[in-house]
Amino acid sequence: MTTQTVSPSPVYQGQFGEFTIDQSDRTGVIIYRTALMVAALSFAAGTVLALFYNNPTTIQAITPLYTCFSLALGVSLLTIHIYMASLHRVLQVFWLIGSISAFIFAHFDSQPFALTIYTNPFTILGVGFTFAALTGIYFKEAFCFNRLETKVLTFTVPLLLLGHLVGILPVQVEQILLGIWATLFLVFALRKTVQAIPADIGDKSVFAYLKAQRSAKV
């Protein structure tokens, strides 16, 4: 009869001490990446419908795709690892404001949701908070991992939304930017699937130190 041994978790040296990564940490990263993939696929599907199959039926179909995108983004914002707790909360609040705005625009306008947003640029002042939260993820990933696609997305998303808001972008340019956005979002989500899990968890000793600092101030 053989006894099965469980290998101990590797010990990492952080900035403020040693730490280990447990199964709950890994599960959180998997949920984060899965949510990002769902959000990227939903956004890409909606983009394809808007750009290449523009008819009343497909425009209606964008609404549930946006809902799926938004919910998945919310899950990713719950499970993402960000050292600055205040920034993390801000991104979550942005998502909440954008989600409430989208719910209002979707239920209090007779037009399909996508048409409401497109034909009334002022609605970006509400739903745009959702995309500000998404851009925060892009910025975090660009800063932490030096990813080219997220660097481009950090500028592409505000350019498209603000350009549409003030009406300075030709339709063709908006379509190109939207296509770039959807494509690079998918690239980003796909590349996350092959990234080492500990990289997304970060230095847990920093989280512990910052938590202790906050507790000391209470």
mmCIF file of C-alpha atoms in Angstrom:
data_model
loop_
_atom_site.group_PDB
_atom_site.id
_atom_site.type_symbol
_atom_site.label_atom_id
_atom_site.label_comp_id
_atom_site.label_asym_id
_atom_site.label_seq_id
_atom_site.Cartn_x
_atom_site.Cartn_y
_atom_site.Cartn_z
ATOM 1 C CA MET A 1 0.000 0.000 0.000
ATOM 2 C CA THR A 2 1.496 3.312 -1.088
ATOM 3 C CA THR A 3 0.931 6.629 0.618
ATOM 4 C CA GLN A 4 0.157 9.525 -1.678
ATOM 5 C CA THR A 5 1.980 12.714 -0.798
ATOM 6 C CA VAL A 6 0.841 16.191 -1.650
ATOM 7 C CA SER A 7 3.515 18.559 -2.851
ATOM 8 C CA PRO A 8 3.723 21.703 -0.733
ATOM 9 C CA SER A 9 2.847 24.990 -2.358
ATOM 10 C CA PRO A 10 5.873 26.924 -3.618
ATOM 11 C CA VAL A 11 6.994 29.769 -1.391
ATOM 12 C CA TYR A 12 7.515 33.086 -3.155
ATOM 13 C CA GLN A 13 9.624 35.978 -1.946
ATOM 14 C CA GLY A 14 7.619 39.189 -2.068
ATOM 15 C CA GLN A 15 8.526 42.786 -1.401
ATOM 16 C CA PHE A 16 7.309 42.576 2.203
ATOM 17 C CA GLY A 17 7.923 38.916 2.975
ATOM 18 C CA GLU A 18 7.264 35.403 1.820
ATOM 19 C CA PHE A 19 3.898 34.150 0.591
ATOM 20 C CA THR A 20 2.262 31.128 -0.980
ATOM 21 C CA ILE A 21 -0.469 30.774 -3.587
ATOM 22 C CA ASP A 22 -3.380 28.536 -2.610
ATOM 23 C CA GLN A 23 -6.182 26.960 -4.608
ATOM 24 C CA SER A 24 -8.587 29.816 -3.910
ATOM 25 C CA ASP A 25 -6.099 32.232 -5.467
ATOM 26 C CA ARG A 26 -5.871 30.073 -8.569
ATOM 27 C CA THR A 27 -9.641 29.697 -8.770
ATOM 28 C CA GLY A 28 -10.022 33.471 -8.620
ATOM 29 C CA VAL A 29 -7.656 33.916 -11.554
ATOM 30 C CA ILE A 30 -9.463 31.261 -13.588
ATOM 31 C CA ILE A 31 -12.795 32.999 -12.937
ATOM 32 C CA TYR A 32 -11.272 36.362 -13.894
ATOM 33 C CA ARG A 33 -9.892 35.025 -17.171
ATOM 34 C CA THR A 34 -13.060 33.105 -18.004
ATOM 35 C CA ALA A 35 -15.154 36.212 -17.419
ATOM 36 C CA LEU A 36 -12.848 38.223 -19.650
ATOM 37 C CA MET A 37 -13.205 35.636 -22.393
ATOM 38 C CA VAL A 38 -17.012 35.675 -22.136
ATOM 39 C CA ALA A 39 -16.991 39.479 -22.239
ATOM 40 C CA ALA A 40 -14.653 39.518 -25.246
ATOM 41 C CA LEU A 41 -16.682 36.929 -27.176
ATOM 42 C CA SER A 42 -19.954 38.725 -26.443
ATOM 43 C CA PHE A 43 -18.481 42.060 -27.491
ATOM 44 C CA ALA A 44 -16.997 40.555 -30.663
ATOM 45 C CA ALA A 45 -20.304 38.901 -31.583
ATOM 46 C CA GLY A 46 -22.170 42.174 -31.105
ATOM 47 C CA THR A 47 -19.580 44.001 -33.184
ATOM 48 C CA VAL A 48 -19.890 41.513 -36.053
ATOM 49 C CA LEU A 49 -23.679 41.898 -36.033
ATOM 50 C CA ALA A 50 -23.444 45.687 -35.996
ATOM 51 C CA LEU A 51 -20.843 45.934 -38.760
ATOM 52 C CA PHE A 52 -21.790 43.143 -41.148
ATOM 53 C CA TYR A 53 -25.385 42.080 -40.468
ATOM 54 C CA ASN A 54 -27.128 45.352 -39.809
ATOM 55 C CA ASN A 55 -30.855 44.636 -39.828
ATOM 56 C CA PRO A 56 -33.689 44.953 -37.261
ATOM 57 C CA THR A 57 -33.385 41.353 -36.055
ATOM 58 C CA THR A 58 -29.649 41.422 -35.480
ATOM 59 C CA ILE A 59 -29.783 44.865 -33.872
ATOM 60 C CA GLN A 60 -32.234 43.405 -31.345
ATOM 61 C CA ALA A 61 -29.831 40.530 -30.716
ATOM 62 C CA ILE A 62 -27.135 42.957 -29.601
ATOM 63 C CA THR A 63 -29.091 43.696 -26.409
ATOM 64 C CA PRO A 64 -28.663 40.236 -24.786
ATOM 65 C CA LEU A 65 -25.065 40.126 -26.015
ATOM 66 C CA TYR A 66 -24.393 43.439 -24.278
ATOM 67 C CA THR A 67 -26.039 42.118 -21.116
ATOM 68 C CA CYS A 68 -23.763 39.066 -21.208
ATOM 69 C CA PHE A 69 -20.743 41.291 -21.833
ATOM 70 C CA SER A 70 -21.633 43.584 -18.935
ATOM 71 C CA LEU A 71 -22.272 40.782 -16.453
ATOM 72 C CA ALA A 72 -19.018 39.050 -17.393
ATOM 73 C CA LEU A 73 -17.142 42.319 -17.015
ATOM 74 C CA GLY A 74 -18.657 42.717 -13.547
ATOM 75 C CA VAL A 75 -17.364 39.270 -12.562
ATOM 76 C CA SER A 76 -13.897 40.095 -13.862
ATOM 77 C CA LEU A 77 -13.888 43.300 -11.813
ATOM 78 C CA LEU A 78 -14.754 41.303 -8.700
ATOM 79 C CA THR A 79 -11.891 38.861 -9.190
ATOM 80 C CA ILE A 80 -9.121 41.018 -10.665
ATOM 81 C CA HIS A 81 -6.060 41.603 -8.474
ATOM 82 C CA ILE A 82 -5.222 45.301 -8.108
ATOM 83 C CA TYR A 83 -2.883 46.542 -5.380
ATOM 84 C CA MET A 84 -4.691 49.866 -4.912
ATOM 85 C CA ALA A 85 -7.979 49.011 -3.201
ATOM 86 C CA SER A 86 -9.352 52.487 -3.875
ATOM 87 C CA LEU A 87 -8.770 52.120 -7.628
ATOM 88 C CA HIS A 88 -10.356 48.670 -7.555
ATOM 89 C CA ARG A 89 -13.479 50.112 -5.901
ATOM 90 C CA VAL A 90 -13.617 53.008 -8.350
ATOM 91 C CA LEU A 91 -13.626 50.621 -11.310
ATOM 92 C CA GLN A 92 -16.409 48.594 -9.694
ATOM 93 C CA VAL A 93 -18.449 51.745 -9.052
ATOM 94 C CA PHE A 94 -17.929 52.794 -12.676
ATOM 95 C CA TRP A 95 -19.250 49.417 -13.805
ATOM 96 C CA LEU A 96 -22.290 49.782 -11.538
ATOM 97 C CA ILE A 97 -23.092 53.278 -12.842
ATOM 98 C CA GLY A 98 -22.747 52.090 -16.423
ATOM 99 C CA SER A 99 -24.923 49.038 -15.771
ATOM 100 C CA ILE A 100 -27.704 51.089 -14.181
ATOM 101 C CA SER A 101 -27.552 53.551 -17.073
ATOM 102 C CA ALA A 102 -27.746 50.733 -19.629
ATOM 103 C CA PHE A 103 -30.751 49.238 -17.827
ATOM 104 C CA ILE A 104 -32.553 52.581 -17.896
ATOM 105 C CA PHE A 105 -31.799 53.276 -21.566
ATOM 106 C CA ALA A 106 -32.767 49.736 -22.562
ATOM 107 C CA HIS A 107 -36.141 49.812 -20.791
ATOM 108 C CA PHE A 108 -37.264 53.394 -21.232
ATOM 109 C CA ASP A 109 -36.708 53.789 -24.956
ATOM 110 C CA SER A 110 -38.778 52.101 -27.649
ATOM 111 C CA GLN A 111 -35.722 51.648 -29.891
ATOM 112 C CA PRO A 112 -33.363 48.675 -29.578
ATOM 113 C CA PHE A 113 -30.612 49.329 -27.051
ATOM 114 C CA ALA A 114 -27.852 49.571 -29.678
ATOM 115 C CA LEU A 115 -29.780 52.159 -31.686
ATOM 116 C CA THR A 116 -30.524 54.172 -28.570
ATOM 117 C CA ILE A 117 -26.838 54.433 -27.759
ATOM 118 C CA TYR A 118 -25.775 55.107 -31.340
ATOM 119 C CA THR A 119 -28.405 57.712 -32.219
ATOM 120 C CA ASN A 120 -28.246 59.497 -28.854
ATOM 121 C CA PRO A 121 -24.555 60.083 -28.148
ATOM 122 C CA PHE A 122 -25.323 61.744 -24.806
ATOM 123 C CA THR A 123 -26.133 58.257 -23.453
ATOM 124 C CA ILE A 124 -22.387 57.609 -23.467
ATOM 125 C CA LEU A 125 -22.232 59.848 -20.398
ATOM 126 C CA GLY A 126 -24.004 56.981 -18.622
ATOM 127 C CA VAL A 127 -23.052 53.681 -20.255
ATOM 128 C CA GLY A 128 -19.576 55.034 -20.885
ATOM 129 C CA PHE A 129 -18.755 54.330 -17.236
ATOM 130 C CA THR A 130 -18.877 50.622 -18.050
ATOM 131 C CA PHE A 131 -16.258 51.116 -20.728
ATOM 132 C CA ALA A 132 -14.205 53.332 -18.431
ATOM 133 C CA ALA A 133 -14.057 50.352 -16.063
ATOM 134 C CA LEU A 134 -13.049 48.092 -18.956
ATOM 135 C CA THR A 135 -10.365 50.575 -19.980
ATOM 136 C CA GLY A 136 -9.110 50.425 -16.397
ATOM 137 C CA ILE A 137 -8.537 46.700 -16.869
ATOM 138 C CA TYR A 138 -6.730 47.354 -20.140
ATOM 139 C CA PHE A 139 -4.530 49.965 -18.450
ATOM 140 C CA LYS A 140 -3.739 47.658 -15.532
ATOM 141 C CA GLU A 141 -2.764 44.836 -17.878
ATOM 142 C CA ALA A 142 -0.692 47.166 -20.045
ATOM 143 C CA PHE A 143 1.114 48.561 -16.992
ATOM 144 C CA CYS A 144 1.732 45.201 -15.306
ATOM 145 C CA PHE A 145 2.503 43.012 -18.324
ATOM 146 C CA ASN A 146 3.496 45.467 -21.066
ATOM 147 C CA ARG A 147 0.933 43.986 -23.479
ATOM 148 C CA LEU A 148 0.788 45.726 -26.859
ATOM 149 C CA GLU A 149 -2.903 45.000 -27.428
ATOM 150 C CA THR A 150 -3.955 46.528 -24.111
ATOM 151 C CA LYS A 151 -1.764 49.579 -24.728
ATOM 152 C CA VAL A 152 -3.612 50.156 -28.007
ATOM 153 C CA LEU A 153 -7.002 49.506 -26.384
ATOM 154 C CA THR A 154 -6.287 51.983 -23.575
ATOM 155 C CA PHE A 155 -6.315 54.746 -26.189
ATOM 156 C CA THR A 156 -8.705 53.263 -28.749
ATOM 157 C CA VAL A 157 -11.712 52.942 -26.430
ATOM 158 C CA PRO A 158 -11.743 56.560 -25.156
ATOM 159 C CA LEU A 159 -11.015 57.844 -28.670
ATOM 160 C CA LEU A 160 -14.013 56.030 -30.140
ATOM 161 C CA LEU A 161 -16.449 56.860 -27.342
ATOM 162 C CA LEU A 162 -15.465 60.494 -26.903
ATOM 163 C CA GLY A 163 -15.210 60.963 -30.666
ATOM 164 C CA HIS A 164 -18.768 59.676 -31.097
ATOM 165 C CA LEU A 165 -19.982 61.746 -28.153
ATOM 166 C CA VAL A 166 -18.813 65.023 -29.665
ATOM 167 C CA GLY A 167 -19.493 63.935 -33.244
ATOM 168 C CA ILE A 168 -16.033 64.428 -34.720
ATOM 169 C CA LEU A 169 -15.447 60.936 -36.150
ATOM 170 C CA PRO A 170 -16.691 59.858 -39.593
ATOM 171 C CA VAL A 171 -18.781 56.673 -39.595
ATOM 172 C CA GLN A 172 -16.053 54.760 -41.437
ATOM 173 C CA VAL A 173 -13.479 55.687 -38.795
ATOM 174 C CA GLU A 174 -15.838 54.624 -36.019
ATOM 175 C CA GLN A 175 -16.357 51.281 -37.719
ATOM 176 C CA ILE A 176 -12.600 50.735 -38.057
ATOM 177 C CA LEU A 177 -11.998 51.622 -34.408
ATOM 178 C CA LEU A 178 -14.810 49.327 -33.290
ATOM 179 C CA GLY A 179 -13.355 46.488 -35.342
ATOM 180 C CA ILE A 180 -9.894 47.084 -33.860
ATOM 181 C CA TRP A 181 -11.402 47.135 -30.375
ATOM 182 C CA ALA A 182 -13.264 43.844 -30.792
ATOM 183 C CA THR A 183 -10.273 42.121 -32.390
ATOM 184 C CA LEU A 184 -7.705 43.231 -29.816
ATOM 185 C CA PHE A 185 -10.091 42.442 -26.961
ATOM 186 C CA LEU A 186 -10.238 38.860 -28.228
ATOM 187 C CA VAL A 187 -6.452 38.764 -28.623
ATOM 188 C CA PHE A 188 -6.075 39.999 -25.053
ATOM 189 C CA ALA A 189 -8.509 37.419 -23.648
ATOM 190 C CA LEU A 190 -6.889 34.590 -25.607
ATOM 191 C CA ARG A 191 -3.381 35.526 -24.472
ATOM 192 C CA LYS A 192 -4.537 35.537 -20.861
ATOM 193 C CA THR A 193 -5.448 31.847 -21.148
ATOM 194 C CA VAL A 194 -1.798 30.848 -21.608
ATOM 195 C CA GLN A 195 -0.290 33.224 -19.060
ATOM 196 C CA ALA A 196 1.110 31.711 -15.856
ATOM 197 C CA ILE A 197 -1.498 31.961 -13.090
ATOM 198 C CA PRO A 198 0.830 33.384 -10.388
ATOM 199 C CA ALA A 199 1.475 36.423 -12.580
ATOM 200 C CA ASP A 200 -2.188 37.457 -12.303
ATOM 201 C CA ILE A 201 -2.153 37.031 -8.536
ATOM 202 C CA GLY A 202 0.792 39.316 -8.056
ATOM 203 C CA ASP A 203 2.792 39.873 -4.883
ATOM 204 C CA LYS A 204 0.500 38.813 -2.024
ATOM 205 C CA SER A 205 2.875 40.346 0.507
ATOM 206 C CA VAL A 206 1.985 43.758 -0.934
ATOM 207 C CA PHE A 207 -1.733 43.074 -0.465
ATOM 208 C CA ALA A 208 -1.061 41.970 3.127
ATOM 209 C CA TYR A 209 1.043 45.062 3.828
ATOM 210 C CA LEU A 210 -1.537 47.451 2.395
ATOM 211 C CA LYS A 211 -4.318 45.731 4.349
ATOM 212 C CA ALA A 212 -2.317 46.083 7.557
ATOM 213 C CA GLN A 213 -1.710 49.761 6.814
ATOM 214 C CA ARG A 214 -5.439 50.365 6.333
ATOM 215 C CA SER A 215 -6.247 48.498 9.539
ATOM 216 C CA ALA A 216 -3.725 50.570 11.472
ATOM 217 C CA LYS A 217 -5.455 53.769 10.365
ATOM 218 C CA VAL A 218 -8.865 52.661 11.618
#
